[in-house]
Every structure is written in C-alpha cells, then in structure tokens.
Coordinates of C-alpha atoms in Angstrom, one line a residue:
X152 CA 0.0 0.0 0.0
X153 CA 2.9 2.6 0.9
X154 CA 4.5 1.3 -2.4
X155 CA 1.7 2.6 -4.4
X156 CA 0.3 5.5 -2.6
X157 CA 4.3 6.5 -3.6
X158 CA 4.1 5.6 -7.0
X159 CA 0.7 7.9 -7.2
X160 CA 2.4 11.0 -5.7
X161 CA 5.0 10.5 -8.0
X162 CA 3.0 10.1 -11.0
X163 CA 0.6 13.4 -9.8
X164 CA 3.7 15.1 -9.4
X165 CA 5.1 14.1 -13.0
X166 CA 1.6 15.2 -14.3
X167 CA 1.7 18.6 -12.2
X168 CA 4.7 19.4 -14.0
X169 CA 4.0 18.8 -17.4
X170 CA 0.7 20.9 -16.9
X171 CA 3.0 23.3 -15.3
X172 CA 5.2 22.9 -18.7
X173 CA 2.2 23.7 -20.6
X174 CA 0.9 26.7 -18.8
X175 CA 4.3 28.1 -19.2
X176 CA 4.5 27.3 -23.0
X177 CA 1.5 28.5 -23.5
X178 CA 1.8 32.2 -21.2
X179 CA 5.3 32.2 -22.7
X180 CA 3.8 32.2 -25.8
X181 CA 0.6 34.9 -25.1
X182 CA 3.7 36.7 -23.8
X183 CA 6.1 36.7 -26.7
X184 CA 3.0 38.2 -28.9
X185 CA 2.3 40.8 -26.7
X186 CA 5.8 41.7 -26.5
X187 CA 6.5 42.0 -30.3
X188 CA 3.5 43.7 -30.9
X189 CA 4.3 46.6 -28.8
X190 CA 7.8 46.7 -29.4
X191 CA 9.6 49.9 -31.1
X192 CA 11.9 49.8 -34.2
X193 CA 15.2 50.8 -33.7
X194 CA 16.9 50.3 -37.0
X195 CA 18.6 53.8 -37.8
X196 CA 21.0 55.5 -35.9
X197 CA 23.0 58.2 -36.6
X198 CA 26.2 60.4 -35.3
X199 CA 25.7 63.3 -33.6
X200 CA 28.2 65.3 -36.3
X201 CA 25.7 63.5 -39.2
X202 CA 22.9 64.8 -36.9
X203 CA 24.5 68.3 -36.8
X204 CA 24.6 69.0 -40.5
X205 CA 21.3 67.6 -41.0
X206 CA 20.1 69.7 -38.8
X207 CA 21.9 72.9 -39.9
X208 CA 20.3 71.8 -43.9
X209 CA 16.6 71.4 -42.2
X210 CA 17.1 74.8 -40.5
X211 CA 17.8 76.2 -44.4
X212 CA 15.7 74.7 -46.0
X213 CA 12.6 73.4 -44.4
X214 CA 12.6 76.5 -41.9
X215 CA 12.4 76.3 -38.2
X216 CA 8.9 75.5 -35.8
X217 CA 10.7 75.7 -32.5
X218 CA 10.3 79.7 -31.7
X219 CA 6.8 80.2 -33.7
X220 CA 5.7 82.7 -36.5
X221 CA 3.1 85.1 -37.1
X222 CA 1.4 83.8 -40.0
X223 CA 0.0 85.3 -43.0
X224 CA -2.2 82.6 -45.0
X225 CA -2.6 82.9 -48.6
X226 CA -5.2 80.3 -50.0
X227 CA -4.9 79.7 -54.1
X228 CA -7.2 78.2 -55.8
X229 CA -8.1 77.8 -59.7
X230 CA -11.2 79.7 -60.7
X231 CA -11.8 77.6 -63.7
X232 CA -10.5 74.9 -66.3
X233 CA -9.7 71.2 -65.8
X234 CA -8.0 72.3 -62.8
X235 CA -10.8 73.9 -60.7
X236 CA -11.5 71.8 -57.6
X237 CA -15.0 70.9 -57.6
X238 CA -15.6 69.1 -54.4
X239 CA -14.7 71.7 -52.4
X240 CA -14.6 75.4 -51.8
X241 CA -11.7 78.2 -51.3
X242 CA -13.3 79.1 -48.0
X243 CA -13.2 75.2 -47.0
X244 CA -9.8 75.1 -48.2
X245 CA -8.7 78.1 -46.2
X246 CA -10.3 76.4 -43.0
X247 CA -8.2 73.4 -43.6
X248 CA -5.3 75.8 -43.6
X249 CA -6.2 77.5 -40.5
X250 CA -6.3 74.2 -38.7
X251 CA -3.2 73.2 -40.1
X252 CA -1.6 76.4 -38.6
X253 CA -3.2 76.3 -35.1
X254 CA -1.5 72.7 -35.2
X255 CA 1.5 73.8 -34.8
X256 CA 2.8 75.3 -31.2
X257 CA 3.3 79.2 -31.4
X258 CA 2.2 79.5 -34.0
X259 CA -0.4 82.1 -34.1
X260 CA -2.2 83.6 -37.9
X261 CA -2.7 87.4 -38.3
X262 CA -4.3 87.6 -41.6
X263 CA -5.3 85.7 -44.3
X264 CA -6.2 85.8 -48.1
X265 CA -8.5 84.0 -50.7
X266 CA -6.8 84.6 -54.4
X267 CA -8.2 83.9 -57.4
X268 CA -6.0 82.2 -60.2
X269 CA -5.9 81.0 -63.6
X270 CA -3.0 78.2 -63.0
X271 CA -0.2 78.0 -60.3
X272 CA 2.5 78.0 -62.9
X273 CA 3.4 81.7 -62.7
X274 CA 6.9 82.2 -61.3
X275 CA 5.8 84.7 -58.8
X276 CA 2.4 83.0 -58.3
X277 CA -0.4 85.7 -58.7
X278 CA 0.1 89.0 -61.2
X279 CA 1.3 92.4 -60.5
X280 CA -2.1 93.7 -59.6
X281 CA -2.7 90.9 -57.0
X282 CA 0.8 91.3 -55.5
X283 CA 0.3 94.6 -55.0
X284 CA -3.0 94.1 -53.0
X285 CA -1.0 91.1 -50.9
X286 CA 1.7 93.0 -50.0
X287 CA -0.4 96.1 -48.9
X288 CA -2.3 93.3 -46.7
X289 CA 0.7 91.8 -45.3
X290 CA 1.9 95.1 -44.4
X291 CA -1.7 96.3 -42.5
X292 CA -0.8 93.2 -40.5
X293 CA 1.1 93.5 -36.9
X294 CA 4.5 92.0 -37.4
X295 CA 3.9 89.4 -39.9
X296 CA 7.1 86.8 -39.7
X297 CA 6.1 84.0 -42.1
X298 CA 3.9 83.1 -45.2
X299 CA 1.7 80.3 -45.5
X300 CA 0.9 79.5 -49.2
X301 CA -1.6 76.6 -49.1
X302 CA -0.8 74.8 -51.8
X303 CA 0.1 71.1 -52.7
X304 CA 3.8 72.0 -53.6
X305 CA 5.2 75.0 -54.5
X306 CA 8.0 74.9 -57.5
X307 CA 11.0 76.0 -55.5
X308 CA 11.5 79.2 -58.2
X309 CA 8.1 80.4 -56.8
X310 CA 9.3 80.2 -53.3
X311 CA 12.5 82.0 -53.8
X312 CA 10.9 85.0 -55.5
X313 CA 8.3 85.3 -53.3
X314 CA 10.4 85.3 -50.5
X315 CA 12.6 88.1 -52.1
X316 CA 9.3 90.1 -52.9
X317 CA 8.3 90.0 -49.1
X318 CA 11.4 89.7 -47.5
X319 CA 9.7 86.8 -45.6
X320 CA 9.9 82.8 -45.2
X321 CA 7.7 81.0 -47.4
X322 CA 6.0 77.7 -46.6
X323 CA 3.7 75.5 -48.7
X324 CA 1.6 72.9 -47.7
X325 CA 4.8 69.9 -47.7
X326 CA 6.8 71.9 -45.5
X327 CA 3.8 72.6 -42.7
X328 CA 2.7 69.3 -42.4
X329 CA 6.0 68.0 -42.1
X330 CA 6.7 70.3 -39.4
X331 CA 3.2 68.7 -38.1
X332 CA 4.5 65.3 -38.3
X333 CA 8.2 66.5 -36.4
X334 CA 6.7 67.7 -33.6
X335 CA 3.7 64.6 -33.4
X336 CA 6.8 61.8 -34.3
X337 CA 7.3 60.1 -30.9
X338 CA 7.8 56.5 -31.4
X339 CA 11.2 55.5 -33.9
X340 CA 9.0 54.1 -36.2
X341 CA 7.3 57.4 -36.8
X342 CA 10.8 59.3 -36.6
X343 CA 11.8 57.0 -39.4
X344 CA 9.0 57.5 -42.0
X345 CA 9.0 61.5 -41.0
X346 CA 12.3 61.5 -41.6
X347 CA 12.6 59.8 -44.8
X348 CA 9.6 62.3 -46.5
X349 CA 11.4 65.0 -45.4
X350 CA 14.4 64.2 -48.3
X351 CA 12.7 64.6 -51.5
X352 CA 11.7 67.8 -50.2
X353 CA 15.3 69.0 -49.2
X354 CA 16.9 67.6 -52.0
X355 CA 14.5 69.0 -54.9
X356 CA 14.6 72.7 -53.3
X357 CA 18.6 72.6 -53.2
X358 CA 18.7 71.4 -56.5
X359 CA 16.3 74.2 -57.9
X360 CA 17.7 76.7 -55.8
X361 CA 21.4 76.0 -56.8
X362 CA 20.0 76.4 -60.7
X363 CA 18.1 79.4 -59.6
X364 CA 21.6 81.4 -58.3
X365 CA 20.1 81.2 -55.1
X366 CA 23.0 81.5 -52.6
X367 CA 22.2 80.3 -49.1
X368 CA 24.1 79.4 -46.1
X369 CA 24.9 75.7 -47.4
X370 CA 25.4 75.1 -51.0
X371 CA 24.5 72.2 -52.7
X372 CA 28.1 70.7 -53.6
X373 CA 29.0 67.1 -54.2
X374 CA 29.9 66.6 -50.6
X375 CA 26.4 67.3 -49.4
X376 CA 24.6 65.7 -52.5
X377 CA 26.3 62.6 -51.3
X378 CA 25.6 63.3 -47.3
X379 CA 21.7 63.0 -48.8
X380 CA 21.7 60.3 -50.8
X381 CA 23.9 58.4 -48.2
X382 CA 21.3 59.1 -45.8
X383 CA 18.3 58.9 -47.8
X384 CA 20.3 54.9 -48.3
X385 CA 20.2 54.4 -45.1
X386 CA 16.6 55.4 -44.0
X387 CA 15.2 53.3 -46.8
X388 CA 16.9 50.1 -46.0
X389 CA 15.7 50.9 -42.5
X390 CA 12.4 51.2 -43.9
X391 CA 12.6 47.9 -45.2
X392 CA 13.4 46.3 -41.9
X393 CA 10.8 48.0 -40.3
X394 CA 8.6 46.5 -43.4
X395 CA 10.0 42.9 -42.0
X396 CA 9.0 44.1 -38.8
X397 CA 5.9 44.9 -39.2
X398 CA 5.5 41.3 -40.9
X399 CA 6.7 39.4 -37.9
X400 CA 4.1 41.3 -35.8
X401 CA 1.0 40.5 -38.5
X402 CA 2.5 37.1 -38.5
X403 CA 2.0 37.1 -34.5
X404 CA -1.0 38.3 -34.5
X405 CA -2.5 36.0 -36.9
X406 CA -1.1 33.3 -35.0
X407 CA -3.4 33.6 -32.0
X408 CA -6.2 34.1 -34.3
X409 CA -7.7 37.5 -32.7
X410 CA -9.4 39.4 -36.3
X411 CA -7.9 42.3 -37.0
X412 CA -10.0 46.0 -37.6
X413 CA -8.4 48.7 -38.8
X414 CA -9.7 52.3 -38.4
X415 CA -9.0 54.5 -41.5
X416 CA -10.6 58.4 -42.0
X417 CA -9.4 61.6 -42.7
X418 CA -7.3 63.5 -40.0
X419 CA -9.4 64.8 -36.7
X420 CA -12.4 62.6 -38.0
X421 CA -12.4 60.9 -34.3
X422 CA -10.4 57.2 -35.0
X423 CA -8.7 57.3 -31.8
X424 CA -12.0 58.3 -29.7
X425 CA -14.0 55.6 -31.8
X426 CA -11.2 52.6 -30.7
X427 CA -11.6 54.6 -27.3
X428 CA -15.0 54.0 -27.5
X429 CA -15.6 50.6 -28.1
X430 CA -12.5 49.2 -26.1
X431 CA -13.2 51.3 -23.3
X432 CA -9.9 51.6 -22.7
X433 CA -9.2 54.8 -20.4
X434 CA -5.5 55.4 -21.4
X435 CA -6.5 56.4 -24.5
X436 CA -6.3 60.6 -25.1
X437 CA -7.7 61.5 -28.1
X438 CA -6.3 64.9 -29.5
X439 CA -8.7 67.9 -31.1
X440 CA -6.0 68.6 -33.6
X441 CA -4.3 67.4 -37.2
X442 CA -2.2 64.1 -37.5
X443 CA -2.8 63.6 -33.6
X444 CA -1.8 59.9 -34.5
X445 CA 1.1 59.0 -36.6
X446 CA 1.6 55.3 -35.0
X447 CA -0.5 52.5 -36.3
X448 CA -1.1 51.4 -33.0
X449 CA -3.3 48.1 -31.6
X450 CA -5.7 48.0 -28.9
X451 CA -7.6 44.9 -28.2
X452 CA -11.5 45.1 -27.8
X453 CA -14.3 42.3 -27.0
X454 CA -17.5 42.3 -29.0
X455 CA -20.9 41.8 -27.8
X456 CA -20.7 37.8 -27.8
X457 CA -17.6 38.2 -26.2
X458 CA -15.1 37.5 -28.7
X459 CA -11.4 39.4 -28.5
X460 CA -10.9 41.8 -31.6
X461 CA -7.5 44.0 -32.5
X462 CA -8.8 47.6 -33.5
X463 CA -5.5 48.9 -35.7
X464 CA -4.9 52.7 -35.4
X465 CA -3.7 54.6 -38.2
X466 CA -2.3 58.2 -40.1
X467 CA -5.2 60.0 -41.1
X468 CA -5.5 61.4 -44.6
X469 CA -5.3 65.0 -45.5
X470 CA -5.6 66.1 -49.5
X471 CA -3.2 68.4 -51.1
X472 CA 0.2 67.1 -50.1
X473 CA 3.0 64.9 -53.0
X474 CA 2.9 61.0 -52.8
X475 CA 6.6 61.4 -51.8
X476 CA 5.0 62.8 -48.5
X477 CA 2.7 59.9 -47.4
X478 CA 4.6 57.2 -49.1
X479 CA 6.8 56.4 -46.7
X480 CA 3.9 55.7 -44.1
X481 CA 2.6 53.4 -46.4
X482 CA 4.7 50.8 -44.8
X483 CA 2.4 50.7 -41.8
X484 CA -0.6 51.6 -43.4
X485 CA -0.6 48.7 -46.0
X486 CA -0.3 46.5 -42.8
X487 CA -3.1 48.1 -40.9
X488 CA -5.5 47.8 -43.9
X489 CA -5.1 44.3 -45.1
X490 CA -7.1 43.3 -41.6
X491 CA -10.2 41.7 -42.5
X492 CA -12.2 44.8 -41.7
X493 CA -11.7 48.3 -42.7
X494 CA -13.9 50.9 -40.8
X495 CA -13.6 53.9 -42.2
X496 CA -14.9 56.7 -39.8
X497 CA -15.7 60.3 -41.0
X498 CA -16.6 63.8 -39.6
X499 CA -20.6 64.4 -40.3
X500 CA -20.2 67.3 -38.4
X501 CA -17.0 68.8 -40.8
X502 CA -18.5 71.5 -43.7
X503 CA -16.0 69.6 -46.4
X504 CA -17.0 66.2 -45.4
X505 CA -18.1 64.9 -48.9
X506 CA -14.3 66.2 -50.2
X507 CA -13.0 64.0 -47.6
X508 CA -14.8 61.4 -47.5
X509 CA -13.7 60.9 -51.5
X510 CA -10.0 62.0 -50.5
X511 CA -10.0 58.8 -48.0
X512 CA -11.9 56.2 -50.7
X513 CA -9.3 57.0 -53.6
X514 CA -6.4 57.0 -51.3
X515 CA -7.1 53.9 -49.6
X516 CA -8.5 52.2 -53.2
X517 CA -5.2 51.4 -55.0
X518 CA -4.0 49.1 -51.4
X519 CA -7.1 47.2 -50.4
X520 CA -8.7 44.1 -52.6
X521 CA -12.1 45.0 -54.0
X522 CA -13.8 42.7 -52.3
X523 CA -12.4 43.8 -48.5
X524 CA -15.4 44.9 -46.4
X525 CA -15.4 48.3 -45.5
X526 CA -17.6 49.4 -42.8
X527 CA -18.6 53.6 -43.3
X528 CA -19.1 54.9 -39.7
X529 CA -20.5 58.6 -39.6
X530 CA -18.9 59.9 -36.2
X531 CA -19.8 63.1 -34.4
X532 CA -23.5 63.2 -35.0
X533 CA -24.2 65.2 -32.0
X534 CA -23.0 67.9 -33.5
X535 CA -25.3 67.9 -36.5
X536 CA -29.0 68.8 -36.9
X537 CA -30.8 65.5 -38.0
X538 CA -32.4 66.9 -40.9
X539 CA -28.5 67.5 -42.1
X540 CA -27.6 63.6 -41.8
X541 CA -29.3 62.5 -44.7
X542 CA -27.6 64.3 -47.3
X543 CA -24.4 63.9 -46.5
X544 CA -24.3 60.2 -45.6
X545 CA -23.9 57.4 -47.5
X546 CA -26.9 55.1 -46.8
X547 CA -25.1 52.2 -45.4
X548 CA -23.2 54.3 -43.0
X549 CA -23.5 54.0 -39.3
X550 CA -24.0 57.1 -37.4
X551 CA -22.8 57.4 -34.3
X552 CA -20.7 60.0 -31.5
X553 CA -18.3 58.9 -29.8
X554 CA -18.7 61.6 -27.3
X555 CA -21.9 60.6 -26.0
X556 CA -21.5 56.9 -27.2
X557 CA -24.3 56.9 -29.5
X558 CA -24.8 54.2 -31.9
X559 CA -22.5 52.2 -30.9
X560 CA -24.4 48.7 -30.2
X561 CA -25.7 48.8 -33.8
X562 CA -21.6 49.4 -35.0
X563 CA -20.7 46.4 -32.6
X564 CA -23.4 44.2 -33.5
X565 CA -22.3 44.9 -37.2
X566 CA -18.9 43.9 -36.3
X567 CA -20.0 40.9 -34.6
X568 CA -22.4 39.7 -37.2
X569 CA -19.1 40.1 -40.7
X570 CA -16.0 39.2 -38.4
X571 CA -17.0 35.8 -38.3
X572 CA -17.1 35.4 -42.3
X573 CA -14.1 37.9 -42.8
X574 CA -11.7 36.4 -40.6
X575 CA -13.3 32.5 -41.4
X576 CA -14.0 32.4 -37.5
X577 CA -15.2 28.6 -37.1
X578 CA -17.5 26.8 -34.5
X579 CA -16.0 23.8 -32.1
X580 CA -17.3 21.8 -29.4
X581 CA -14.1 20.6 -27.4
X582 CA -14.6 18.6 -24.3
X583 CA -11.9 19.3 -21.4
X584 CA -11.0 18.8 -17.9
X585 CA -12.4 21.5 -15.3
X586 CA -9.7 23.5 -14.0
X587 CA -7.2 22.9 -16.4
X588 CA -4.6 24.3 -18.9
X589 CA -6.1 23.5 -21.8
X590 CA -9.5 25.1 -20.5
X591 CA -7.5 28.5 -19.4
X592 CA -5.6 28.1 -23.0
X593 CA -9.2 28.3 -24.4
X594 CA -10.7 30.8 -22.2
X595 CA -7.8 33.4 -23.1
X596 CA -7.1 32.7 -26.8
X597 CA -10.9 32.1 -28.2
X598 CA -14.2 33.2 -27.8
X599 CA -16.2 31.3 -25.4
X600 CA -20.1 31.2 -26.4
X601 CA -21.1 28.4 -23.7
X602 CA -19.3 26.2 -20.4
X603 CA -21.4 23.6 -19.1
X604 CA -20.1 20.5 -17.3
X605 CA -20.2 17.1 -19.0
X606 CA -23.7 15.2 -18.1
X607 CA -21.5 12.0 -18.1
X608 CA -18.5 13.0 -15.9
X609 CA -18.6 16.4 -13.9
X610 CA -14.7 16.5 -13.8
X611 CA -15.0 17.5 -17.8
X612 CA -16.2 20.4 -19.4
X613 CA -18.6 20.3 -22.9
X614 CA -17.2 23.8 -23.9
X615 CA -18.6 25.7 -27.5
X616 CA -15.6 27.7 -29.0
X617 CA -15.3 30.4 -31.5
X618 CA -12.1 30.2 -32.7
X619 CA -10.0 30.9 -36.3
X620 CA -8.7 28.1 -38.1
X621 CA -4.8 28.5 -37.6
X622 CA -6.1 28.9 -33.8
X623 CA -7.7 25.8 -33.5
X624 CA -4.4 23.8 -35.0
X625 CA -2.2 25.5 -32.7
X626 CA -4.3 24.8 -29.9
X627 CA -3.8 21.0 -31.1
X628 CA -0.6 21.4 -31.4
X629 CA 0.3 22.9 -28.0
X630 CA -1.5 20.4 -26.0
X631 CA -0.6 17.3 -28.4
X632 CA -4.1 16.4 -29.6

C-alpha cells in the first residue's frame, strides 16, 4: 500500500509538471505576442556630427517651428479649367489651412487671403495687380514673420521669388505638415518614416535653388549631394526592416487568431475616440487637432458575444500634399489595412466632409482588394441637426458619436455579425478537464459562447468555442491532440 500511494504521488507530481510545462508554454507564448506587438523599431542611428549638419540643412531649407511665427495665410485656388476643384470650396480650403496652422505650437495667424488664379504656374504666383493688393495686406498686419501659401507643392523658383518680394519665409503645404509630423513623431517608427519624406523635399529645393543662383548658407556641392543620398540609403533600407518588422508582428498576430479592424478616415475625423470608445480603454487621449496619431497602433477590444478583436490605429488622410510625403507611411498603413475589416470613420459634423470622404476612398482604393469589407461609420453626430444627416451620408453608414457613445451597439453588432465570415471564425465543441490548462488556454485565446459541465463525468467540461482556423491547430498542437 505505501509502495503505491508513492508511485501515485510521483505520478501526480510528474503530471503537475507537465501541466506546469504547458501553462508556461502557453503564457510564454501569449507573452512573446504581446511583446513584439508593442515593441519599437530601432533600425537607424545616426552620429551626432551627421545629426548636426542635417540639422543645420533642415534649419535652411525646411525652416524652423521651435520659436513660432506670425502667419499670414494665402489660399490659391483655380477659378476655372480642368483644374478647378470641384468638391470643395476656397473658403473650406482656407479652413483646412487655419487648422493646419493652429496645429503647430506658437504658431499664431494674423491675416489671411482668398486669391483667385488662372494656374499655379506663374513664377511669382499671382500678377502684378494681385501682388500689389498682398503686399499692402501683409503690411496692414502687426509683425507678420512668415507666409503660408496653401498649396500642394510650391515649384521652388516660386518660393524664392516670393520670398525676395516680401522679404519673408515662405512655406507650402509639404513643409507645414512636415513640421506637423516633427513635432507629433514620438515613437522611432514614426521618426523613421518622418524622416525619410522630409528628403525629397530638401533635396529638390537645393537642387532648384542652386540652378536658380540662389545663394544660401549651405550650398548644394558634391559633398552634401552625397551626405543626402547616403542618408536617404540608409533610412530606406531601414524602412525595409521596419517593413520585415511589421511582418513578424502581422505574423504574430495571426497566429493567435484574434481578427484584425483597422480604423482609417481623414485627420481629426475621431479614429482614436471611436477605438476609445468601443475598447473602453481609459489610457487612451484622443487629440482635437491634425495628424494627432502617426503610429499605427493596436488595442484589443471584446464584442458583444464576447469575442477578443485587435482595432489597428492609423495616419489619417489629409488632401493636397506629393505622394513622396505619405509614401513612406505606407509601410504601416498597408499592414493596418489588409485586416479583414476596414472601418472607415468620418466627420458628419465637418462642412468639407463629402471632399474627404472621396479624399479617403481613392487614397485607400489602389491598397485594399475589392472585395475587403469596409464598414462607413458617420462619427460626431451630435454635433449635427438631423435633418443635415441625410444628405451627406452614404446610406449604409452607421451614425454614431463617440462623445456621448451613440450608436455604438448597432456598429458592434455589425462587427459581430461580418468578423466571423471575414476572418473565417469557425464553430467547435471541445470537451476538457475543469480547471485545467487547456481550458485557461481556451478561455484566453478564443471566444467562449457556452461552459457547461459534461452530463457523463462532472470533472470535464462540454465547452462551445469560436475560434480561427490557424487557432484551433495550434491549440492542437500545444497540447498534443
């Protein structure tokens, strides 16, 4: 009898450890995902003399946000032809640059200017009549210190005679939101991408200038041609690590089987308070300004029948600004978008919401298949008479605030209702012991509908799992089944 109570303990102590084994694969494992998927990239370095001269080339030609400007706006815009925005208005397009302005810390606007023109090809933009009229505007404003010309990209000619006309800095619309994007970079995977938009930029205004006899501090000689297209080099090759990096997290994330949603819109249309919102996660601060968010960042939710969800933050979209400025975010926005829902979130409330809205469809049309489901959520209601709605909205849009968290059940039962086609979610009945691993493996890594215990042996539970496919194999993997 002692002989075999001993060779008991020994065998519930063998089989305490391999469950002990287990749980530690398996936490290990939960771990390791979590880890990667928050981890930073920190694939480009630099020396503080390479930092220097950067530094001194940014200061000459992208101009300096650190001590503010005064800021006179002038807003183009094409009063006829082939060229003549039609889905918006130069008063909405001056608003845009207002809020682009106000962005930016110390930065404060003391006049602005609508102005009519036949093309933007004119060396020193507008005619002598209209100059005229700017500059005695400029001058009946208290101590203007910089120009904001709201255009897509400014030839670098213009720039220079413009600033010799008013003896002031000139920016464009490149240069303001890539000071937007300096000052909003905080992670090194932002830093990166930031970094490598802000080359073309430099590189094409030397270039021009140097043709134009433009003499500035720095000149563009073969030593700093090759400093930029060393470092240019280097950030894209780190650009294509971070590409493998963001593979290895998809990978990760796939592997435990949670679906992904990715939240796409325009800038300040509310994607940060709508993942807010239906995560209910506190830590969370949405921002009431441009390009708040320039991480694609994951937050994991729970829909209504309980099942665990990854909503992907992203970039938002903003309309006149080169491909060479949002391609290198592209990177992180391809990954965010290939989740097997889109939600693509809007401002009701904003006047040039139908401009947007289209901005954010063609933008987003050229990286998603045609047949991804897109979900269109009309955020900030509240703020908009009801009679308004209607015209502006698509009619499969949902309509919600997040604010005062309306219409939020019908968005989540939406989401509950398509993620299990889109992310071919399947059904399983799995029978396992109460209390054990494999039972916590389940209860953290799938969805849960129903636990009862087994009417034949009440040690076992009869447990009905919602679960994706590569899920369900590693689960039989990890516990030998």
């Amino acid at each position: 009898m002692r002989c075999l109570k001993k060779f008991i303990g020994i065998l519930n102590k063998s089989q305490y450890i391999i469950n002990r084994k287990k749980e530690v694969n398996v936490f290990n494992a939960i771990y390791q995902c979590k880890y990667i998927s928050n981890s930073t990239f920190q694939e480009y370095n630099e020396s503080e003399e390479e930092n220097k001269i950067y530094s001194d080339l940014c200061q000459d030609y992208l101009g300096t946000v650190t001590r503010g400007n005064r800021v006179f706006i002038i807003q183009p815009y094409i009063k006829w032809g082939v060229q003549k925005k039609r889905s918006t208005t130069p008063e909405l397009q001056l608003a845009e640059a207002v809020a682009l302005i106000d962005t930016l810390p110390y930065w404060s606007i003391v006049g602005k200017k609508i102005v009519p023109l036949l093309s933007l090809q004119k060396k020193q933009l507008v005619g002598s009549g209209t100059m005229e009229t700017l500059k005695k505007d400029i001058r009946s404003c208290p101590h203007v210190t910089a120009i904001f010309v709201s255009a897509n990209l400014l030839k670098f000619i213009q720039i220079a005679e413009l600033q010799q006309i008013f003896n002031l800095p000139i920016y464009d619309r490149y240069s303001i939101i890539i000071h937007i994007f300096r000052e909003h970079a905080r992670t090194s995977e932002a830093k990166l991408q930031v970094a490598l938009a802000e080359i073309p930029y430099i590189k094409k205004k030397m270039i021009d200038l140097a043709n134009y006899r433009i003499q500035k501090r720095i000149n563009f000689d073969d030593k700093t041609k090759a400093f930029l297209h060393a470092r240019e080099r280097k950030l894209k090759n780190a650009l294509v690590k971070l590409k493998e990096h963001r593979q290895l997290i998809k990978r990760q994330r796939c592997r435990y089987g949670f679906p992904n949603i990715a939240i796409v819109g325009y800038t300040n249309a509310g994607k940060t308070s709508l993942i807010k919102a239906l995560t209910g996660d506190v830590s969370l601060q949405p921002e009431n300004k441009l390009f708040a968010t320039l991480d694609t960042t994951v937050h994991q939710g729970f829909l209504p029948n309980n099942m665990k969800v990854l909503y992907i933050d992203t970039i938002g979209f903003i309309q006149d600004v080169p491909e060479t400025l949002i391609e290198p975010f592209r990177v992180t926005l391809e990954d965010a978008i290939n989740a097997e829902i889109i939600i693509h979130v809007f401002d009701i409330s904003h006047p040039d919401v139908k401009a947007q809205v289209q901005h954010v469809q063609k933008t987003i049309q050229s990286m998603v298949d045609e047949n991804k489901l897109i979900i269109n959520v009309a955020n900030k209601c509240d703020l908009v008479e009801k009679n308004a709605i209607k015209s502006v909205v698509p009619e499969d849009a949902f309509i919600i605030s997040t604010t005062k968290l309306t219409g939020l059940d019908l968005l989540r039962s939406k989401l509950e209702e398509d993620v299990i086609n889109a992310a071919n979610i399947i059904k399983k009945r799995i029978r396992v012991r109460t209390g054990s691993v494999e039972a916590s493996w389940l209860y953290k890594q799938t969805t849960v509908l129903s636990a009862e215990p087994d009417s034949n042996n009440s040690q076992y539970l009869i447990m009905d799992i919602l679960m994706t496919t590569p899920i369900f194999y590693e689960f039989k993997r990890v516990f030998h089944l």
